[in-house]
Amino acid sequence: MVAVPVVAVVVAAQGTAQSDNAHGSAAATHCAARGVAYNTRPRGTSAFCAGVPPQCIRIVDSSLERRALFLHLLIMLSYRHAFHAGNHADVLKHAVVLQLLRYLGQKDKAYWYIDTHAGAGVYSLQEGYAVKTGEFQTGIARLWERNDLPSLFSDYVDEVAALNPDGQLRFYPGSPYIAWRQMREQDRMRLFELHTTEIDVLRHNFRDAGRRAMLYAGDGFDGILALLPPAPRRALILLDPSYEDKRDYTRTLRCVEESLKRFPTGTYAVWYPQVKRLESQRFPDQLKKLQERNWLHVSLTVSNPPTDGFGLFGSGMFILNPPYTLPKLLKDQMPWLVKALGEDKAAQFKVEYRGD
């Protein structure tokens, strides 16, 4: 097991990407204002990619397209996952991602982990955005002190506990952090993040990772296509946009479709929200059409839809080329999660699987 990167900024600093020194100063100032400790340990040598790879740069010709792209960026740059860190959707997503990574790690051959929307990597549950919403209280917090966890969720809670060695639930790991803890010397990580502040924090948290973790400040939908197929021909690709822009549903479908042409044997994990939006309701069936066989769909509904029509009441994970062991594991253990996280009588789960 490789060393886990030092967690530095857990409440994201405000501002745009700057030089290392400027970023450190801005982050320290912002964290001090919020009463959050900032790690000022000298940086080690790092090999992060600070720019957008050429393949991610798209020429926008028409004024209409420019306006559409500008609107998309505004929506993207207003979204911060810290508001939702550790909620019920994260519990499902990260428990599944962990099992996918551990399955890949059973063979000695190297694999890649690719994340289209990596976020900051680590989040504070005691300061900043997560405290404002308190969504983790009905997610990871409900599992934190349970002594009856089935293996799927015990493994997941162990990963969260590794970030909280004093036993207090202070920090929550994002997908990149969980993935990094599973990686071996031969494995590689490629992370994309478009939000200017999130990528700064992500770089800091992975500043000592070396060349095995490459970070890209850009659009993951476009960027991952240039990386496929990866050299070892083994990879987990996680696609988990916010879907606050409804075009993310279409972009995700197109990205997976194009990725399968380049790398048909990869494992693709697509997260999606359950919200009162037609695009969300249609999404699982659209994903099923991308590949006739060898897919797995699991969803968790925790409550009835909100009466005001807004808000998350569940989520799902759709996996293409999943491990053959995962469907039974989910069918056996998801009933426990429904009881642990369910809010009303509408709480339920679904597992659908079509093998080879």
Coordinates of C-alpha atoms in Angstrom, one line a residue:
M1 CA 0.0 0.0 0.0
V2 CA 1.3 3.4 -0.9
A3 CA 1.4 6.4 1.5
V4 CA -1.8 8.4 1.6
P5 CA -1.4 12.1 0.6
V6 CA -1.5 14.6 3.4
V7 CA -4.9 16.2 3.8
A8 CA -4.3 20.0 3.6
V9 CA -7.2 22.1 2.8
V10 CA -10.5 20.6 3.8
V11 CA -12.6 23.7 3.6
A12 CA -12.0 24.9 0.0
A13 CA -10.2 28.2 -0.5
Q14 CA -11.9 30.8 -2.6
G15 CA -10.4 32.3 -5.7
T16 CA -9.0 31.1 -9.0
A17 CA -6.0 29.0 -9.8
Q18 CA -2.7 30.8 -9.0
S19 CA 0.9 30.0 -8.4
D20 CA 1.7 27.6 -5.6
N21 CA 2.7 30.4 -3.2
A22 CA -0.2 32.6 -4.1
H23 CA -2.6 29.6 -3.7
G24 CA -1.1 28.7 -0.3
S25 CA -1.5 32.3 0.9
A26 CA -5.1 32.6 -0.3
A27 CA -6.0 29.2 1.2
A28 CA -4.4 30.0 4.5
T29 CA -6.2 33.4 4.7
H30 CA -9.6 31.8 3.8
C31 CA -9.2 29.0 6.3
A32 CA -8.0 31.3 9.1
A33 CA -11.2 33.4 8.6
R34 CA -13.3 30.3 9.1
G35 CA -11.2 29.0 12.0
V36 CA -9.9 26.0 10.1
A37 CA -6.4 24.7 10.4
Y38 CA -4.3 25.0 7.3
N39 CA -1.3 22.6 6.8
T40 CA 1.7 24.7 6.0
R41 CA 4.2 21.8 5.7
P42 CA 6.6 22.4 2.9
R43 CA 5.6 20.8 -0.4
G44 CA 7.4 17.8 -1.7
T45 CA 8.3 17.3 -5.3
S46 CA 5.2 16.8 -7.4
A47 CA 4.4 16.2 -11.0
F48 CA 0.9 17.5 -11.3
C49 CA -0.4 18.7 -14.7
A50 CA -1.5 22.3 -14.0
G51 CA -3.1 23.0 -17.4
V52 CA -5.7 21.6 -19.7
P53 CA -4.4 18.9 -22.0
P54 CA -4.7 20.0 -25.7
Q55 CA -7.3 17.4 -26.3
C56 CA -9.6 19.2 -23.8
I57 CA -9.5 22.5 -25.6
R58 CA -12.5 23.0 -27.9
I59 CA -12.9 25.8 -30.4
V60 CA -16.3 27.5 -30.0
D61 CA -17.4 29.1 -33.3
S62 CA -20.9 30.5 -33.0
S63 CA -22.1 33.2 -30.6
L64 CA -25.0 30.9 -29.7
E65 CA -22.6 28.1 -28.7
R66 CA -20.4 30.6 -26.8
R67 CA -23.4 31.7 -24.8
A68 CA -24.4 28.0 -24.1
L69 CA -20.9 27.2 -23.0
F70 CA -20.8 30.2 -20.8
L71 CA -24.0 29.2 -19.1
H72 CA -22.7 25.7 -18.6
L73 CA -19.6 27.0 -17.0
L74 CA -21.6 29.3 -14.7
I75 CA -23.6 26.3 -13.5
M76 CA -20.5 24.1 -13.1
L77 CA -18.6 26.7 -11.2
S78 CA -21.5 27.3 -8.8
Y79 CA -21.5 23.7 -7.7
R80 CA -19.5 22.6 -4.7
H81 CA -19.7 19.0 -3.6
A82 CA -18.7 19.9 0.0
F83 CA -22.4 20.9 0.5
H84 CA -23.3 17.2 0.0
A85 CA -20.3 15.4 1.3
G86 CA -21.1 12.2 3.1
N87 CA -24.8 12.2 2.3
H88 CA -26.8 9.1 1.4
A89 CA -25.8 9.3 -2.2
D90 CA -22.1 9.4 -1.3
V91 CA -22.6 6.3 0.9
L92 CA -23.9 4.3 -2.0
K93 CA -21.4 5.7 -4.5
H94 CA -18.3 5.2 -2.4
A95 CA -19.3 1.8 -1.1
V96 CA -19.7 0.6 -4.7
V97 CA -16.5 2.4 -6.0
L98 CA -14.5 0.8 -3.3
Q99 CA -15.6 -2.7 -4.3
L100 CA -14.8 -2.0 -7.9
L101 CA -11.3 -0.9 -7.1
R102 CA -10.6 -3.8 -4.8
Y103 CA -11.7 -6.2 -7.5
L104 CA -9.3 -4.7 -9.9
G105 CA -6.6 -4.9 -7.3
Q106 CA -7.0 -8.7 -7.0
K107 CA -4.7 -9.2 -10.0
D108 CA -1.1 -8.2 -10.0
K109 CA -1.5 -6.4 -13.3
A110 CA -1.7 -2.6 -13.1
Y111 CA -4.9 -0.6 -13.5
W112 CA -5.9 3.1 -13.9
Y113 CA -8.5 5.0 -12.0
I114 CA -10.0 7.9 -14.0
D115 CA -12.4 10.4 -12.5
T116 CA -14.2 12.9 -14.7
H117 CA -15.4 15.1 -11.8
A118 CA -12.9 14.6 -9.0
G119 CA -13.8 17.5 -6.6
A120 CA -11.5 18.5 -3.8
G121 CA -10.6 15.0 -2.7
V122 CA -11.3 15.5 1.1
Y123 CA -14.0 17.5 2.9
S124 CA -14.5 18.9 6.4
L125 CA -17.6 17.8 8.2
Q126 CA -17.0 20.3 11.0
E127 CA -16.5 23.6 9.2
G128 CA -17.8 25.3 6.1
Y129 CA -20.2 24.0 3.5
A130 CA -21.0 20.6 4.9
V131 CA -22.1 22.1 8.2
K132 CA -24.5 24.4 6.4
T133 CA -26.6 21.6 5.0
G134 CA -25.8 18.8 7.5
E135 CA -26.5 16.2 4.8
F136 CA -23.9 13.9 6.2
Q137 CA -26.0 13.5 9.3
T138 CA -28.4 11.3 7.3
G139 CA -25.6 9.6 5.5
I140 CA -22.2 8.5 6.8
A141 CA -23.1 9.7 10.4
R142 CA -25.8 7.0 10.7
L143 CA -23.3 4.3 9.9
W144 CA -20.4 5.7 11.8
E145 CA -21.0 4.0 15.2
R146 CA -23.0 1.0 14.1
N147 CA -21.6 -2.4 15.1
D148 CA -23.8 -4.4 12.8
L149 CA -22.4 -3.3 9.4
P150 CA -22.5 -5.9 6.6
S151 CA -19.2 -6.3 4.8
L152 CA -20.0 -3.9 1.9
F153 CA -20.6 -1.0 4.2
S154 CA -18.0 -2.1 6.9
D155 CA -15.3 -1.8 4.2
Y156 CA -16.6 1.6 3.3
V157 CA -16.7 2.9 6.9
D158 CA -13.2 1.6 7.4
E159 CA -12.0 3.9 4.6
V160 CA -13.7 6.9 6.2
A161 CA -12.2 5.9 9.6
A162 CA -8.7 5.9 8.1
L163 CA -9.2 9.6 7.6
N164 CA -10.4 10.0 11.2
P165 CA -7.9 8.1 13.4
D166 CA -9.1 9.7 16.6
G167 CA -12.6 8.1 16.1
Q168 CA -14.3 11.4 15.7
L169 CA -16.2 12.0 12.4
R170 CA -14.4 15.1 11.3
F171 CA -13.4 14.6 7.6
Y172 CA -14.9 12.8 4.7
P173 CA -13.0 11.2 1.8
G174 CA -14.0 11.9 -1.8
S175 CA -13.6 9.2 -4.5
P176 CA -10.0 10.2 -5.4
Y177 CA -8.9 9.7 -1.8
I178 CA -10.6 6.4 -1.5
A179 CA -9.0 5.3 -4.8
W180 CA -5.6 6.5 -3.8
R181 CA -5.7 4.3 -0.7
Q182 CA -6.3 1.2 -2.8
M183 CA -3.6 1.9 -5.4
R184 CA -0.3 0.0 -5.6
E185 CA 3.0 1.1 -7.0
Q186 CA 2.1 -0.1 -10.5
D187 CA -1.4 1.6 -10.6
R188 CA -2.1 5.1 -11.9
M189 CA -4.7 7.8 -11.3
R190 CA -6.0 10.5 -13.7
L191 CA -8.3 13.2 -12.2
F192 CA -10.3 15.9 -13.9
E193 CA -11.9 18.9 -12.2
L194 CA -13.3 22.0 -13.9
H195 CA -14.0 24.1 -10.8
T196 CA -11.1 26.5 -10.3
T197 CA -11.1 26.4 -6.5
E198 CA -11.7 22.6 -6.2
I199 CA -8.7 21.9 -8.5
D200 CA -6.5 24.1 -6.4
V201 CA -7.5 22.1 -3.2
L202 CA -7.2 18.8 -5.1
R203 CA -3.7 19.7 -6.2
H204 CA -2.7 20.5 -2.6
N205 CA -4.1 17.4 -1.2
F206 CA -2.2 15.3 -3.8
R207 CA 0.9 17.4 -3.9
D208 CA 3.2 14.5 -2.9
A209 CA 1.6 11.9 -5.1
G210 CA 4.2 12.1 -7.8
R211 CA 3.7 11.0 -11.4
R212 CA 1.3 8.2 -10.5
A213 CA -1.5 10.8 -10.0
M214 CA -2.0 13.3 -12.8
L215 CA -4.5 16.1 -12.3
Y216 CA -6.1 18.1 -15.1
A217 CA -7.9 21.4 -14.7
G218 CA -10.5 20.9 -17.4
D219 CA -13.7 19.2 -18.6
G220 CA -13.5 15.5 -17.8
F221 CA -16.1 14.6 -20.4
D222 CA -13.7 15.7 -23.2
G223 CA -10.5 14.9 -21.4
I224 CA -10.9 11.2 -20.7
L225 CA -11.3 10.3 -24.4
A226 CA -7.7 11.3 -25.0
L227 CA -6.6 8.8 -22.2
L228 CA -8.4 5.7 -23.6
P229 CA -7.4 3.0 -23.9
P230 CA -5.0 3.2 -20.9
A231 CA -1.7 1.4 -21.2
P232 CA -2.5 -1.5 -19.0
R233 CA -5.9 -2.1 -20.7
R234 CA -7.5 -2.2 -17.2
A235 CA -9.3 0.7 -15.6
L236 CA -12.2 2.0 -13.6
I237 CA -13.7 5.2 -15.1
L238 CA -16.0 7.1 -12.7
L239 CA -18.4 9.6 -14.2
D240 CA -20.2 11.6 -11.5
P241 CA -21.2 15.1 -12.6
S242 CA -23.5 17.2 -10.5
Y243 CA -26.3 17.1 -13.2
E244 CA -27.4 20.6 -12.0
D245 CA -27.1 21.4 -15.7
K246 CA -29.6 19.0 -17.3
R247 CA -27.3 18.6 -20.3
D248 CA -25.0 16.6 -18.1
Y249 CA -27.3 13.6 -18.7
T250 CA -26.8 13.8 -22.5
R251 CA -23.1 14.5 -22.1
T252 CA -22.6 11.5 -19.8
L253 CA -24.3 9.2 -22.3
R254 CA -22.2 10.5 -25.2
C255 CA -19.0 10.3 -23.2
V256 CA -19.7 6.6 -22.2
E257 CA -20.7 5.7 -25.7
E258 CA -17.5 7.2 -27.2
S259 CA -15.4 5.7 -24.4
L260 CA -16.7 2.3 -25.1
K261 CA -15.6 2.6 -28.7
R262 CA -12.0 3.3 -27.6
F263 CA -12.0 1.0 -24.6
P264 CA -14.8 -1.6 -24.6
T265 CA -13.4 -3.7 -21.8
G266 CA -13.1 -0.9 -19.2
T267 CA -15.2 -0.8 -16.1
Y268 CA -17.5 2.3 -16.2
A269 CA -19.3 3.5 -13.1
V270 CA -21.9 6.2 -13.7
W271 CA -23.5 7.9 -10.7
Y272 CA -26.8 9.8 -11.1
P273 CA -29.3 11.5 -8.8
Q274 CA -32.9 10.7 -8.1
V275 CA -34.7 14.1 -8.5
K276 CA -38.0 15.2 -9.9
R277 CA -36.6 15.8 -13.4
L278 CA -37.6 13.8 -16.5
E279 CA -34.0 13.4 -17.5
S280 CA -33.2 11.7 -14.3
Q281 CA -36.1 9.3 -14.6
R282 CA -35.2 8.3 -18.1
F283 CA -31.5 8.0 -17.5
P284 CA -31.2 4.3 -16.3
D285 CA -33.0 3.0 -19.3
Q286 CA -30.9 5.1 -21.6
L287 CA -27.7 3.7 -20.0
K288 CA -29.0 0.2 -20.6
K289 CA -29.1 0.8 -24.3
L290 CA -25.4 1.6 -24.4
Q291 CA -24.5 -2.1 -24.0
E292 CA -26.9 -5.0 -24.3
R293 CA -25.2 -7.2 -21.8
N294 CA -22.8 -7.1 -18.8
W295 CA -24.2 -4.2 -16.9
L296 CA -25.3 -3.7 -13.3
H297 CA -27.8 -1.1 -12.0
V298 CA -28.3 -0.4 -8.3
S299 CA -30.4 2.5 -6.8
L300 CA -31.3 3.7 -3.3
T301 CA -34.4 5.7 -2.6
V302 CA -34.5 7.1 0.9
S303 CA -37.8 9.0 0.8
N304 CA -40.7 10.3 -1.1
P305 CA -39.8 13.2 -3.5
P306 CA -39.9 16.5 -1.7
T307 CA -43.2 18.3 -1.8
D308 CA -41.7 21.4 -3.2
G309 CA -40.3 19.5 -6.2
F310 CA -36.7 20.2 -5.4
G311 CA -34.0 18.1 -3.7
L312 CA -32.4 14.7 -3.8
F313 CA -34.4 11.7 -2.6
G314 CA -32.2 9.0 -3.9
S315 CA -29.4 8.0 -6.3
G316 CA -28.1 5.3 -8.4
M317 CA -25.0 3.7 -9.8
F318 CA -24.9 2.1 -13.2
I319 CA -21.8 -0.1 -13.9
L320 CA -20.8 -1.4 -17.3
N321 CA -18.5 -4.5 -17.2
P322 CA -19.0 -5.0 -13.4
P323 CA -17.3 -7.7 -11.3
Y324 CA -19.4 -10.8 -11.4
T325 CA -19.3 -10.9 -7.5
L326 CA -21.0 -7.5 -7.0
P327 CA -24.7 -8.2 -8.0
K328 CA -25.2 -10.8 -5.3
L329 CA -23.3 -8.7 -2.7
L330 CA -25.7 -5.7 -3.4
K331 CA -28.8 -7.9 -3.4
D332 CA -27.9 -9.3 0.0
Q333 CA -26.8 -6.1 1.7
M334 CA -28.8 -3.3 0.2
P335 CA -31.8 -4.1 2.4
W336 CA -29.7 -3.3 5.5
L337 CA -28.8 0.1 4.0
V338 CA -32.5 0.9 3.3
K339 CA -33.3 0.4 7.0
A340 CA -30.3 2.4 8.0
L341 CA -30.8 5.4 5.8
G342 CA -34.5 5.3 4.9
E343 CA -36.6 8.3 5.9
D344 CA -40.1 7.1 5.2
K345 CA -42.2 4.2 3.7
A346 CA -41.0 5.1 0.2
A347 CA -37.4 3.9 1.1
Q348 CA -36.4 1.1 -1.2
F349 CA -33.6 -0.3 -3.3
K350 CA -33.3 -1.8 -6.7
V351 CA -30.7 -4.1 -8.2
E352 CA -30.8 -5.1 -11.9
Y353 CA -28.1 -7.2 -13.5
R354 CA -27.6 -8.5 -17.0
G355 CA -24.5 -10.7 -17.3
D356 CA -22.5 -11.9 -20.4

